[in-house]
Amino acid sequence: MCNAMIIDSKDNVAVAIEPISQGDTVTYLCDGVEQTLTARNDITIYHKLAIRDIGCGEPVVKYGEHTGFATCDIQTGEHVHVHNVEGRRENPEEKE
């Protein structure tokens, strides 16, 4: 049974749909194919985890959209949150 989800095949993170403990197998569907990986950290429900290695400075992609940029190298299965992602606007001229 799936314990994480992605929306778009461009995503490089999955969202935990239940609490996940370090060492647990994470299961999600990508384009109808079940994928698995091992969680490197405890992941709070609704938080993100890397489904592949993400290099420092690389965009974090969730739901097919950039949600921020990695502030360090992030390994597959690692928790992705404010400690390793910086939010930046794609267009700095854009107003809130």
PDB file of C-alpha atoms in Angstrom:
ATOM      1  CA  MET A   1       0.000   0.000   0.000  1.00  0.00           C
ATOM      2  CA  CYS A   2       1.224   3.500  -0.847  1.00  0.00           C
ATOM      3  CA  ASN A   3       2.399   5.723   2.000  1.00  0.00           C
ATOM      4  CA  ALA A   4       3.502   8.629  -0.221  1.00  0.00           C
ATOM      5  CA  MET A   5       2.323  10.271  -3.427  1.00  0.00           C
ATOM      6  CA  ILE A   6       3.497  12.297  -6.375  1.00  0.00           C
ATOM      7  CA  ILE A   7       1.259  14.161  -8.817  1.00  0.00           C
ATOM      8  CA  ASP A   8       3.526  14.770 -11.793  1.00  0.00           C
ATOM      9  CA  SER A   9       6.268  12.609 -13.296  1.00  0.00           C
ATOM     10  CA  LYS A  10       8.531  15.731 -13.226  1.00  0.00           C
ATOM     11  CA  ASP A  11       8.409  15.699  -9.400  1.00  0.00           C
ATOM     12  CA  ASN A  12      11.648  14.938  -7.573  1.00  0.00           C
ATOM     13  CA  VAL A  13       9.903  14.734  -4.192  1.00  0.00           C
ATOM     14  CA  ALA A  14       6.997  12.710  -2.880  1.00  0.00           C
ATOM     15  CA  VAL A  15       4.586  13.766  -0.142  1.00  0.00           C
ATOM     16  CA  ALA A  16       4.109  11.462   2.846  1.00  0.00           C
ATOM     17  CA  ILE A  17       0.424  10.582   3.217  1.00  0.00           C
ATOM     18  CA  GLU A  18       1.059   8.954   6.590  1.00  0.00           C
ATOM     19  CA  PRO A  19       3.903   9.269   9.105  1.00  0.00           C
ATOM     20  CA  ILE A  20       7.029   7.454   7.870  1.00  0.00           C
ATOM     21  CA  SER A  21       9.855   6.294  10.138  1.00  0.00           C
ATOM     22  CA  GLN A  22      13.538   6.198   9.266  1.00  0.00           C
ATOM     23  CA  GLY A  23      14.283   2.885   7.566  1.00  0.00           C
ATOM     24  CA  ASP A  24      10.688   2.336   6.423  1.00  0.00           C
ATOM     25  CA  THR A  25       9.988   1.400   2.828  1.00  0.00           C
ATOM     26  CA  VAL A  26       8.307   4.301   1.049  1.00  0.00           C
ATOM     27  CA  THR A  27       5.902   3.291  -1.728  1.00  0.00           C
ATOM     28  CA  TYR A  28       4.317   5.611  -4.287  1.00  0.00           C
ATOM     29  CA  LEU A  29       2.940   5.444  -7.833  1.00  0.00           C
ATOM     30  CA  CYS A  30       4.639   7.214 -10.746  1.00  0.00           C
ATOM     31  CA  ASP A  31       2.836   7.010 -14.091  1.00  0.00           C
ATOM     32  CA  GLY A  32       0.928   3.993 -12.771  1.00  0.00           C
ATOM     33  CA  VAL A  33       4.080   2.104 -11.779  1.00  0.00           C
ATOM     34  CA  GLU A  34       4.740   1.339  -8.115  1.00  0.00           C
ATOM     35  CA  GLN A  35       8.093   2.697  -6.929  1.00  0.00           C
ATOM     36  CA  THR A  36       9.856   2.103  -3.603  1.00  0.00           C
ATOM     37  CA  LEU A  37      12.749   3.604  -1.672  1.00  0.00           C
ATOM     38  CA  THR A  38      13.991   3.624   1.906  1.00  0.00           C
ATOM     39  CA  ALA A  39      13.362   6.635   4.171  1.00  0.00           C
ATOM     40  CA  ARG A  40      16.621   8.119   5.504  1.00  0.00           C
ATOM     41  CA  ASN A  41      14.798  10.147   8.181  1.00  0.00           C
ATOM     42  CA  ASP A  42      11.496  10.240  10.000  1.00  0.00           C
ATOM     43  CA  ILE A  43       9.011  12.024   7.726  1.00  0.00           C
ATOM     44  CA  THR A  44       6.028  13.852   9.206  1.00  0.00           C
ATOM     45  CA  ILE A  45       2.722  13.327   7.414  1.00  0.00           C
ATOM     46  CA  TYR A  46       2.330  15.784   4.479  1.00  0.00           C
ATOM     47  CA  HIS A  47       6.067  16.578   4.434  1.00  0.00           C
ATOM     48  CA  LYS A  48       8.259  15.928   1.410  1.00  0.00           C
ATOM     49  CA  LEU A  49      11.015  13.388   0.794  1.00  0.00           C
ATOM     50  CA  ALA A  50      13.408  13.108  -2.126  1.00  0.00           C
ATOM     51  CA  ILE A  51      12.594  10.382  -4.651  1.00  0.00           C
ATOM     52  CA  ARG A  52      16.000  10.862  -6.283  1.00  0.00           C
ATOM     53  CA  ASP A  53      19.209  12.677  -5.407  1.00  0.00           C
ATOM     54  CA  ILE A  54      18.798  16.469  -5.634  1.00  0.00           C
ATOM     55  CA  GLY A  55      21.964  18.526  -6.027  1.00  0.00           C
ATOM     56  CA  CYS A  56      22.690  21.743  -4.150  1.00  0.00           C
ATOM     57  CA  GLY A  57      21.027  24.623  -6.026  1.00  0.00           C
ATOM     58  CA  GLU A  58      18.731  22.313  -7.988  1.00  0.00           C
ATOM     59  CA  PRO A  59      14.986  23.078  -8.022  1.00  0.00           C
ATOM     60  CA  VAL A  60      12.731  21.045  -5.741  1.00  0.00           C
ATOM     61  CA  VAL A  61       9.748  20.001  -7.871  1.00  0.00           C
ATOM     62  CA  LYS A  62       6.394  19.136  -6.269  1.00  0.00           C
ATOM     63  CA  TYR A  63       3.115  18.817  -8.201  1.00  0.00           C
ATOM     64  CA  GLY A  64       5.120  19.637 -11.352  1.00  0.00           C
ATOM     65  CA  GLU A  65       6.133  23.080 -10.028  1.00  0.00           C
ATOM     66  CA  HIS A  66       9.324  24.465  -8.496  1.00  0.00           C
ATOM     67  CA  THR A  67       8.715  24.991  -4.778  1.00  0.00           C
ATOM     68  CA  GLY A  68      12.242  26.055  -3.861  1.00  0.00           C
ATOM     69  CA  PHE A  69      15.907  25.210  -4.328  1.00  0.00           C
ATOM     70  CA  ALA A  70      18.099  22.725  -2.454  1.00  0.00           C
ATOM     71  CA  THR A  71      20.552  24.492  -0.117  1.00  0.00           C
ATOM     72  CA  CYS A  72      22.709  21.350   0.064  1.00  0.00           C
ATOM     73  CA  ASP A  73      22.873  17.962  -1.622  1.00  0.00           C
ATOM     74  CA  ILE A  74      19.782  15.936  -0.712  1.00  0.00           C
ATOM     75  CA  GLN A  75      19.920  12.143  -0.955  1.00  0.00           C
ATOM     76  CA  THR A  76      17.141   9.851  -2.128  1.00  0.00           C
ATOM     77  CA  GLY A  77      14.820   9.112   0.811  1.00  0.00           C
ATOM     78  CA  GLU A  78      15.856  12.213   2.780  1.00  0.00           C
ATOM     79  CA  HIS A  79      13.378  14.606   4.406  1.00  0.00           C
ATOM     80  CA  VAL A  80      12.964  17.748   2.265  1.00  0.00           C
ATOM     81  CA  HIS A  81      11.895  20.785   4.286  1.00  0.00           C
ATOM     82  CA  VAL A  82      13.050  24.234   5.474  1.00  0.00           C
ATOM     83  CA  HIS A  83      16.376  22.848   6.769  1.00  0.00           C
ATOM     84  CA  ASN A  84      17.558  21.981   3.240  1.00  0.00           C
ATOM     85  CA  VAL A  85      15.344  24.047   0.885  1.00  0.00           C
ATOM     86  CA  GLU A  86      15.186  27.772   0.267  1.00  0.00           C
ATOM     87  CA  GLY A  87      12.117  29.312  -1.315  1.00  0.00           C
ATOM     88  CA  ARG A  88      12.885  31.712  -4.160  1.00  0.00           C
ATOM     89  CA  ARG A  89      10.632  33.350  -6.669  1.00  0.00           C
ATOM     90  CA  GLU A  90      11.202  32.350 -10.269  1.00  0.00           C
ATOM     91  CA  ASN A  91      10.518  35.979 -11.305  1.00  0.00           C
ATOM     92  CA  PRO A  92      11.910  38.488  -8.768  1.00  0.00           C
ATOM     93  CA  GLU A  93       9.894  41.300 -10.413  1.00  0.00           C
ATOM     94  CA  GLU A  94       6.662  39.552  -9.427  1.00  0.00           C
ATOM     95  CA  LYS A  95       4.718  41.254  -6.621  1.00  0.00           C
ATOM     96  CA  GLU A  96       2.801  39.447  -3.906  1.00  0.00           C
TER      97      GLU A  96
END
